[in-house]
Structures are given as C-alpha cells and as structure tokens.
Amino acid sequence: QWYQRRVRGLEKDDDMTLTHWNATIIGPPRCPFENRIYQLHIEAGPEYPSVPPKIRFRTRIIVNFVNSSGQVDLKQVLPRGWNKSMTIKDALKSIWSSMQKAKGVGHQPNDGVMF
C-alpha cells in the first residue's frame, strides 16, 4: 500500500501526518557556499500551509538569516512574506537564492560540521 512505502525526504517512515522532512541544499555558485552540501530539517505543522513550515539547517552555516541554532528566519528570505499558496519548495528556493545574495559572509565552518 502507498503508506507502507518510504516517502522520499520524510524523516520517519511512520510519520503518518507528513510533518517532519529532510532536505538537502547544494550551495549556489559564485558565493562562499558554492558546492557545499547542507542538510536541513523541515517541520510542516498542522496549520501548514496557512502557517509557514519551520526550517532549520542541520549543517552548520554562518549567514544573517540563520540563528545560532540553525533556525531559518523565513521573514528575511521571503520578501513578500508567507502565504498559504506557497510550498516548502518555494521556501527552499528562497533560502538558496538568499544564500547566493548574502553579503558580508566570512569564513564558513568545515564541511560536515553540524549544529
């Protein structure tokens, strides 16, 4: 049956509410994050899509829209804010784009260092 097969990106096979997801972002070109692999955790709560998902970097990154625990401030990466017609994919694209445009980003942690 469909629910017995692993859903790609789903954190736990038995998450029947489809709440907890894993994602990967490959750093955009021509920036300090280029070709680096970043692991993220996404939580789409019961109010999603009316309420934005919570997105947290698991791989350590130093950039202005990510706090010291890895939590992404979506208000900084979504210039027009969140609306219920948006998807997790839209949020991830905006994060990737914000990484590419980030200013004043210095030295990054070694590859594979986690929060």
Short mmCIF file of N, CA, C and O in Angstrom, two decimals:
data_model
loop_
_atom_site.label_atom_id
_atom_site.label_comp_id
_atom_site.label_asym_id
_atom_site.label_seq_id
_atom_site.Cartn_x
_atom_site.Cartn_y
_atom_site.Cartn_z
N GLN A 1 0.83 -1.18 0.00
CA GLN A 1 0.00 0.00 0.00
C GLN A 1 0.88 1.25 0.00
O GLN A 1 2.02 1.21 0.43
N TRP A 2 0.32 2.38 -0.45
CA TRP A 2 1.11 3.60 -0.62
C TRP A 2 1.77 4.04 0.68
O TRP A 2 2.90 4.49 0.68
N TYR A 3 1.08 3.92 1.81
CA TYR A 3 1.63 4.42 3.07
C TYR A 3 2.70 3.51 3.65
O TYR A 3 3.38 3.88 4.59
N GLN A 4 2.87 2.32 3.09
CA GLN A 4 3.90 1.42 3.58
C GLN A 4 5.22 1.63 2.84
O GLN A 4 6.24 1.08 3.24
N ARG A 5 5.21 2.40 1.77
CA ARG A 5 6.44 2.69 1.04
C ARG A 5 7.07 3.96 1.60
O ARG A 5 6.37 4.87 2.02
N ARG A 6 8.38 3.98 1.58
CA ARG A 6 9.09 5.14 2.10
C ARG A 6 8.84 6.34 1.20
O ARG A 6 9.02 6.27 0.00
N VAL A 7 8.43 7.44 1.79
CA VAL A 7 8.26 8.70 1.06
C VAL A 7 9.61 9.41 1.09
O VAL A 7 10.19 9.63 2.15
N ARG A 8 10.11 9.75 -0.07
CA ARG A 8 11.42 10.38 -0.17
C ARG A 8 11.42 11.71 0.58
O ARG A 8 10.58 12.57 0.35
N GLY A 9 12.38 11.87 1.49
CA GLY A 9 12.51 13.09 2.25
C GLY A 9 11.82 13.06 3.60
O GLY A 9 12.09 13.88 4.46
N LEU A 10 10.92 12.14 3.79
CA LEU A 10 10.22 12.02 5.06
C LEU A 10 11.20 11.52 6.12
O LEU A 10 11.94 10.57 5.89
N GLU A 11 11.25 12.20 7.26
CA GLU A 11 12.23 11.87 8.29
C GLU A 11 12.02 10.48 8.88
O GLU A 11 12.96 9.73 9.09
N LYS A 12 10.78 10.13 9.17
CA LYS A 12 10.46 8.83 9.76
C LYS A 12 9.39 8.14 8.92
O LYS A 12 8.39 8.76 8.57
N ASP A 13 9.61 6.87 8.66
CA ASP A 13 8.66 6.11 7.84
C ASP A 13 7.25 6.11 8.40
O ASP A 13 6.28 6.04 7.66
N ASP A 14 7.12 6.16 9.72
CA ASP A 14 5.80 6.06 10.33
C ASP A 14 5.14 7.41 10.61
O ASP A 14 4.15 7.49 11.32
N ASP A 15 5.67 8.49 10.05
CA ASP A 15 5.10 9.83 10.24
C ASP A 15 3.87 9.97 9.34
O ASP A 15 3.95 10.49 8.24
N MET A 16 2.76 9.49 9.81
CA MET A 16 1.54 9.48 9.01
C MET A 16 0.96 10.89 8.80
O MET A 16 0.12 11.09 7.94
N THR A 17 1.41 11.86 9.60
CA THR A 17 0.93 13.23 9.43
C THR A 17 1.79 14.02 8.44
O THR A 17 1.49 15.18 8.15
N LEU A 18 2.87 13.40 7.94
CA LEU A 18 3.78 14.03 6.98
C LEU A 18 4.28 15.38 7.51
O LEU A 18 4.29 16.38 6.81
N THR A 19 4.73 15.37 8.76
CA THR A 19 5.13 16.59 9.44
C THR A 19 6.63 16.87 9.34
O THR A 19 7.04 18.01 9.12
N HIS A 20 7.46 15.87 9.52
CA HIS A 20 8.91 16.06 9.63
C HIS A 20 9.62 15.58 8.37
O HIS A 20 9.52 14.42 7.99
N TRP A 21 10.36 16.50 7.75
CA TRP A 21 11.02 16.23 6.48
C TRP A 21 12.51 16.55 6.55
O TRP A 21 12.94 17.39 7.35
N ASN A 22 13.26 15.91 5.70
CA ASN A 22 14.67 16.22 5.49
C ASN A 22 14.82 16.84 4.11
O ASN A 22 14.09 16.47 3.19
N ALA A 23 15.74 17.76 3.98
CA ALA A 23 16.02 18.37 2.68
C ALA A 23 17.51 18.58 2.56
O ALA A 23 18.23 18.62 3.56
N THR A 24 17.96 18.72 1.33
CA THR A 24 19.37 19.00 1.04
C THR A 24 19.43 20.18 0.09
O THR A 24 18.66 20.25 -0.87
N ILE A 25 20.31 21.11 0.40
CA ILE A 25 20.59 22.23 -0.50
C ILE A 25 22.06 22.16 -0.86
O ILE A 25 22.91 22.02 0.02
N ILE A 26 22.35 22.25 -2.14
CA ILE A 26 23.73 22.37 -2.59
C ILE A 26 24.00 23.85 -2.78
O ILE A 26 23.23 24.54 -3.46
N GLY A 27 25.07 24.33 -2.14
CA GLY A 27 25.36 25.75 -2.17
C GLY A 27 25.43 26.32 -3.58
O GLY A 27 25.98 25.69 -4.49
N PRO A 28 24.86 27.51 -3.76
CA PRO A 28 24.83 28.13 -5.08
C PRO A 28 26.23 28.56 -5.55
O PRO A 28 27.13 28.74 -4.75
N PRO A 29 26.37 28.72 -6.87
CA PRO A 29 27.68 29.09 -7.42
C PRO A 29 28.09 30.52 -7.08
O PRO A 29 27.25 31.37 -6.77
N ARG A 30 29.39 30.76 -7.17
CA ARG A 30 29.98 32.09 -7.01
C ARG A 30 29.62 32.77 -5.69
O ARG A 30 29.28 33.96 -5.66
N CYS A 31 29.67 32.00 -4.62
CA CYS A 31 29.45 32.55 -3.29
C CYS A 31 30.19 31.66 -2.29
O CYS A 31 30.68 30.59 -2.66
N PRO A 32 30.31 32.06 -1.03
CA PRO A 32 31.05 31.26 -0.05
C PRO A 32 30.48 29.86 0.20
O PRO A 32 31.13 29.02 0.78
N PHE A 33 29.26 29.61 -0.25
CA PHE A 33 28.61 28.33 -0.01
C PHE A 33 28.70 27.39 -1.21
O PHE A 33 28.15 26.29 -1.19
N GLU A 34 29.40 27.82 -2.25
CA GLU A 34 29.45 27.09 -3.52
C GLU A 34 29.83 25.62 -3.33
O GLU A 34 30.80 25.29 -2.67
N ASN A 35 29.00 24.76 -3.90
CA ASN A 35 29.20 23.30 -3.93
C ASN A 35 29.23 22.63 -2.56
O ASN A 35 29.57 21.46 -2.46
N ARG A 36 28.89 23.34 -1.52
CA ARG A 36 28.80 22.72 -0.21
C ARG A 36 27.43 22.08 -0.05
O ARG A 36 26.45 22.56 -0.60
N ILE A 37 27.36 21.00 0.69
CA ILE A 37 26.11 20.27 0.87
C ILE A 37 25.56 20.59 2.25
O ILE A 37 26.24 20.39 3.26
N TYR A 38 24.33 21.08 2.28
CA TYR A 38 23.68 21.48 3.53
C TYR A 38 22.45 20.61 3.77
O TYR A 38 21.59 20.48 2.89
N GLN A 39 22.37 20.03 4.96
CA GLN A 39 21.22 19.23 5.36
C GLN A 39 20.29 20.11 6.19
O GLN A 39 20.76 20.88 7.03
N LEU A 40 19.00 19.99 5.95
CA LEU A 40 18.01 20.78 6.66
C LEU A 40 16.91 19.89 7.22
O LEU A 40 16.64 18.81 6.68
N HIS A 41 16.27 20.37 8.27
CA HIS A 41 15.09 19.71 8.82
C HIS A 41 13.92 20.67 8.62
O HIS A 41 14.04 21.87 8.84
N ILE A 42 12.79 20.11 8.19
CA ILE A 42 11.60 20.90 7.95
C ILE A 42 10.45 20.32 8.77
O ILE A 42 10.25 19.11 8.77
N GLU A 43 9.74 21.21 9.45
CA GLU A 43 8.56 20.78 10.19
C GLU A 43 7.35 21.53 9.64
O GLU A 43 7.26 22.75 9.78
N ALA A 44 6.47 20.79 9.01
CA ALA A 44 5.23 21.36 8.48
C ALA A 44 4.12 20.98 9.46
O ALA A 44 3.59 19.88 9.41
N GLY A 45 3.82 21.87 10.36
CA GLY A 45 2.86 21.60 11.43
C GLY A 45 1.43 21.48 10.93
O GLY A 45 1.15 21.62 9.73
N PRO A 46 0.49 21.25 11.84
CA PRO A 46 -0.91 21.03 11.45
C PRO A 46 -1.57 22.24 10.78
O PRO A 46 -2.55 22.09 10.08
N GLU A 47 -1.02 23.42 10.97
CA GLU A 47 -1.57 24.63 10.36
C GLU A 47 -1.01 24.89 8.95
O GLU A 47 -1.47 25.80 8.26
N TYR A 48 0.00 24.11 8.53
CA TYR A 48 0.58 24.27 7.19
C TYR A 48 -0.47 23.89 6.16
O TYR A 48 -1.18 22.92 6.36
N PRO A 49 -0.67 24.63 5.11
CA PRO A 49 0.15 25.72 4.58
C PRO A 49 -0.27 27.12 5.01
O PRO A 49 0.33 28.09 4.56
N SER A 50 -1.27 27.25 5.87
CA SER A 50 -1.65 28.59 6.32
C SER A 50 -0.54 29.24 7.13
O SER A 50 -0.37 30.45 7.11
N VAL A 51 0.22 28.42 7.83
CA VAL A 51 1.36 28.87 8.63
C VAL A 51 2.61 28.28 7.98
O VAL A 51 2.62 27.10 7.59
N PRO A 52 3.69 29.07 7.86
CA PRO A 52 4.88 28.55 7.19
C PRO A 52 5.52 27.39 7.95
O PRO A 52 5.35 27.27 9.17
N PRO A 53 6.26 26.56 7.24
CA PRO A 53 6.98 25.48 7.92
C PRO A 53 8.14 26.07 8.73
O PRO A 53 8.59 27.19 8.46
N LYS A 54 8.59 25.32 9.71
CA LYS A 54 9.81 25.69 10.44
C LYS A 54 10.96 24.97 9.74
O LYS A 54 10.89 23.76 9.52
N ILE A 55 11.98 25.73 9.37
CA ILE A 55 13.11 25.16 8.65
C ILE A 55 14.38 25.44 9.44
O ILE A 55 14.63 26.57 9.85
N ARG A 56 15.16 24.39 9.64
CA ARG A 56 16.38 24.51 10.42
C ARG A 56 17.52 23.81 9.67
O ARG A 56 17.36 22.68 9.22
N PHE A 57 18.64 24.52 9.55
CA PHE A 57 19.84 23.90 9.00
C PHE A 57 20.38 22.92 10.02
O PHE A 57 20.50 23.25 11.20
N ARG A 58 20.70 21.73 9.59
CA ARG A 58 21.41 20.77 10.44
C ARG A 58 22.91 20.94 10.24
O ARG A 58 23.68 20.79 11.18
N THR A 59 23.30 21.23 9.00
CA THR A 59 24.70 21.51 8.70
C THR A 59 24.98 22.95 9.11
O THR A 59 24.21 23.86 8.78
N ARG A 60 26.08 23.14 9.82
CA ARG A 60 26.40 24.48 10.31
C ARG A 60 26.68 25.42 9.14
O ARG A 60 27.35 25.08 8.19
N ILE A 61 26.10 26.62 9.26
CA ILE A 61 26.26 27.68 8.27
C ILE A 61 26.27 29.01 9.01
O ILE A 61 25.61 29.15 10.04
N ILE A 62 27.04 29.94 8.50
CA ILE A 62 27.07 31.28 9.09
C ILE A 62 26.56 32.25 8.03
O ILE A 62 27.23 32.54 7.04
N VAL A 63 25.33 32.73 8.26
CA VAL A 63 24.69 33.67 7.35
C VAL A 63 23.62 34.41 8.16
O VAL A 63 23.09 33.88 9.13
N ASN A 64 23.31 35.63 7.75
CA ASN A 64 22.46 36.51 8.57
C ASN A 64 21.04 36.01 8.81
O ASN A 64 20.41 36.40 9.78
N PHE A 65 20.50 35.15 7.99
CA PHE A 65 19.11 34.71 8.17
C PHE A 65 18.99 33.37 8.89
O PHE A 65 17.90 32.80 8.99
N VAL A 66 20.11 32.87 9.44
CA VAL A 66 20.11 31.62 10.21
C VAL A 66 20.66 31.93 11.59
O VAL A 66 21.76 32.48 11.72
N ASN A 67 19.91 31.56 12.65
CA ASN A 67 20.39 31.86 14.00
C ASN A 67 21.40 30.83 14.49
O ASN A 67 21.75 29.90 13.76
N SER A 68 21.85 30.99 15.72
CA SER A 68 22.92 30.15 16.26
C SER A 68 22.50 28.71 16.50
O SER A 68 23.34 27.86 16.77
N SER A 69 21.20 28.41 16.38
CA SER A 69 20.71 27.03 16.49
C SER A 69 20.40 26.43 15.13
O SER A 69 19.94 25.29 15.05
N GLY A 70 20.60 27.20 14.07
CA GLY A 70 20.33 26.72 12.72
C GLY A 70 18.96 27.08 12.18
O GLY A 70 18.65 26.78 11.03
N GLN A 71 18.13 27.74 13.00
CA GLN A 71 16.77 28.09 12.58
C GLN A 71 16.79 29.19 11.52
O GLN A 71 17.46 30.21 11.69
N VAL A 72 16.06 28.98 10.44
CA VAL A 72 15.96 29.95 9.36
C VAL A 72 14.87 30.97 9.70
O VAL A 72 13.77 30.60 10.09
N ASP A 73 15.19 32.25 9.53
CA ASP A 73 14.21 33.31 9.69
C ASP A 73 13.57 33.54 8.32
O ASP A 73 14.11 34.24 7.48
N LEU A 74 12.42 32.90 8.10
CA LEU A 74 11.77 33.00 6.79
C LEU A 74 11.35 34.41 6.44
O LEU A 74 11.23 34.76 5.27
N LYS A 75 11.16 35.26 7.43
CA LYS A 75 10.80 36.66 7.15
C LYS A 75 11.92 37.36 6.39
O LYS A 75 11.66 38.27 5.61
N GLN A 76 13.16 36.92 6.60
CA GLN A 76 14.28 37.53 5.90
C GLN A 76 14.48 36.98 4.49
O GLN A 76 15.02 37.67 3.64
N VAL A 77 14.05 35.75 4.24
CA VAL A 77 14.28 35.16 2.92
C VAL A 77 13.05 35.22 2.01
O VAL A 77 13.17 34.98 0.81
N LEU A 78 11.89 35.52 2.57
CA LEU A 78 10.67 35.67 1.77
C LEU A 78 10.26 37.14 1.80
O LEU A 78 9.55 37.57 2.70
N PRO A 79 10.71 37.93 0.84
CA PRO A 79 10.49 39.37 0.87
C PRO A 79 9.02 39.78 0.97
O PRO A 79 8.70 40.79 1.58
N ARG A 80 8.12 39.00 0.40
CA ARG A 80 6.70 39.34 0.46
C ARG A 80 5.97 38.55 1.55
O ARG A 80 4.75 38.59 1.63
N GLY A 81 6.72 37.83 2.35
CA GLY A 81 6.12 37.05 3.41
C GLY A 81 5.54 35.73 2.90
O GLY A 81 5.56 35.43 1.71
N TRP A 82 5.05 34.95 3.81
CA TRP A 82 4.47 33.63 3.52
C TRP A 82 2.98 33.78 3.23
O TRP A 82 2.29 34.57 3.87
N ASN A 83 2.49 33.02 2.27
CA ASN A 83 1.05 32.90 2.08
C ASN A 83 0.72 31.44 1.81
O ASN A 83 1.57 30.67 1.41
N LYS A 84 -0.53 31.07 2.04
CA LYS A 84 -0.89 29.65 2.02
C LYS A 84 -0.82 29.00 0.64
O LYS A 84 -0.91 27.79 0.54
N SER A 85 -0.61 29.79 -0.40
CA SER A 85 -0.44 29.18 -1.73
C SER A 85 1.02 28.77 -1.96
O SER A 85 1.33 28.12 -2.96
N MET A 86 1.91 29.12 -1.04
CA MET A 86 3.32 28.77 -1.17
C MET A 86 3.56 27.34 -0.70
O MET A 86 2.76 26.77 0.04
N THR A 87 4.69 26.79 -1.14
CA THR A 87 5.05 25.43 -0.79
C THR A 87 6.42 25.40 -0.09
O THR A 87 7.14 26.41 -0.10
N ILE A 88 6.74 24.25 0.44
CA ILE A 88 8.07 24.07 1.02
C ILE A 88 9.13 24.30 -0.04
O ILE A 88 10.17 24.91 0.23
N LYS A 89 8.86 23.85 -1.24
CA LYS A 89 9.80 24.07 -2.35
C LYS A 89 10.07 25.56 -2.56
O LYS A 89 11.21 25.97 -2.77
N ASP A 90 9.03 26.39 -2.48
CA ASP A 90 9.20 27.84 -2.62
C ASP A 90 10.13 28.37 -1.53
O ASP A 90 10.99 29.21 -1.79
N ALA A 91 9.93 27.90 -0.30
CA ALA A 91 10.77 28.35 0.82
C ALA A 91 12.22 27.94 0.59
O ALA A 91 13.15 28.73 0.80
N LEU A 92 12.45 26.70 0.14
CA LEU A 92 13.82 26.23 -0.09
C LEU A 92 14.48 27.00 -1.23
O LEU A 92 15.67 27.33 -1.15
N LYS A 93 13.73 27.30 -2.28
CA LYS A 93 14.28 28.11 -3.38
C LYS A 93 14.68 29.50 -2.88
O LYS A 93 15.72 30.04 -3.27
N SER A 94 13.87 30.08 -2.01
CA SER A 94 14.18 31.41 -1.46
C SER A 94 15.40 31.36 -0.56
O SER A 94 16.21 32.30 -0.55
N ILE A 95 15.56 30.29 0.20
CA ILE A 95 16.76 30.13 1.03
C ILE A 95 17.99 30.04 0.14
O ILE A 95 18.99 30.73 0.37
N TRP A 96 17.92 29.23 -0.92
CA TRP A 96 19.04 29.07 -1.85
C TRP A 96 19.40 30.42 -2.48
O TRP A 96 20.56 30.80 -2.54
N SER A 97 18.38 31.15 -2.91
CA SER A 97 18.60 32.45 -3.52
C SER A 97 19.22 33.43 -2.52
O SER A 97 20.13 34.20 -2.86
N SER A 98 18.75 33.41 -1.28
CA SER A 98 19.30 34.29 -0.24
C SER A 98 20.75 33.92 0.07
O SER A 98 21.55 34.81 0.39
N MET A 99 21.08 32.65 -0.01
CA MET A 99 22.48 32.24 0.19
C MET A 99 23.35 32.86 -0.89
O MET A 99 24.44 33.36 -0.61
N GLN A 100 22.86 32.85 -2.12
CA GLN A 100 23.63 33.38 -3.25
C GLN A 100 23.84 34.89 -3.13
O GLN A 100 24.88 35.41 -3.52
N LYS A 101 22.86 35.58 -2.56
CA LYS A 101 22.91 37.04 -2.46
C LYS A 101 23.51 37.54 -1.15
O LYS A 101 23.67 38.75 -0.97
N ALA A 102 23.83 36.65 -0.23
CA ALA A 102 24.28 37.05 1.11
C ALA A 102 25.53 37.94 1.02
O ALA A 102 26.45 37.66 0.27
N LYS A 103 25.51 39.00 1.81
CA LYS A 103 26.63 39.96 1.86
C LYS A 103 27.38 39.81 3.18
O LYS A 103 26.79 39.46 4.20
N GLY A 104 28.65 40.10 3.15
CA GLY A 104 29.44 40.10 4.38
C GLY A 104 29.61 38.73 5.02
O GLY A 104 29.81 38.64 6.23
N VAL A 105 29.51 37.69 4.23
CA VAL A 105 29.66 36.33 4.75
C VAL A 105 31.15 35.98 4.76
O VAL A 105 31.81 36.06 3.74
N GLY A 106 31.64 35.64 5.93
CA GLY A 106 33.05 35.31 6.05
C GLY A 106 33.30 33.82 5.98
O GLY A 106 32.57 33.08 5.33
N HIS A 107 34.32 33.41 6.68
CA HIS A 107 34.73 32.00 6.71
C HIS A 107 33.59 31.12 7.21
O HIS A 107 32.91 31.46 8.17
N GLN A 108 33.41 30.00 6.56
CA GLN A 108 32.37 29.05 6.92
C GLN A 108 32.97 27.87 7.67
O GLN A 108 34.15 27.55 7.51
N PRO A 109 32.18 27.21 8.51
CA PRO A 109 32.67 26.00 9.21
C PRO A 109 33.11 24.94 8.19
O PRO A 109 32.68 24.96 7.03
N ASN A 110 33.93 24.02 8.62
CA ASN A 110 34.36 22.94 7.75
C ASN A 110 33.16 22.14 7.28
O ASN A 110 32.14 22.06 7.97
N ASP A 111 33.28 21.53 6.11
CA ASP A 111 32.21 20.68 5.59
C ASP A 111 31.84 19.61 6.60
O ASP A 111 32.70 19.02 7.24
N GLY A 112 30.55 19.35 6.71
CA GLY A 112 30.07 18.27 7.57
C GLY A 112 29.88 18.62 9.04
O GLY A 112 29.38 17.82 9.80
N VAL A 113 30.26 19.84 9.44
CA VAL A 113 30.06 20.26 10.84
C VAL A 113 28.57 20.54 11.03
O VAL A 113 27.95 21.24 10.25
N MET A 114 28.00 19.96 12.08
CA MET A 114 26.56 20.07 12.30
C MET A 114 26.24 20.97 13.49
O MET A 114 27.08 21.18 14.36
N PHE A 115 25.00 21.48 13.53
CA PHE A 115 24.52 22.25 14.67
C PHE A 115 24.27 21.31 15.81
O PHE A 115 23.97 20.15 15.65
#
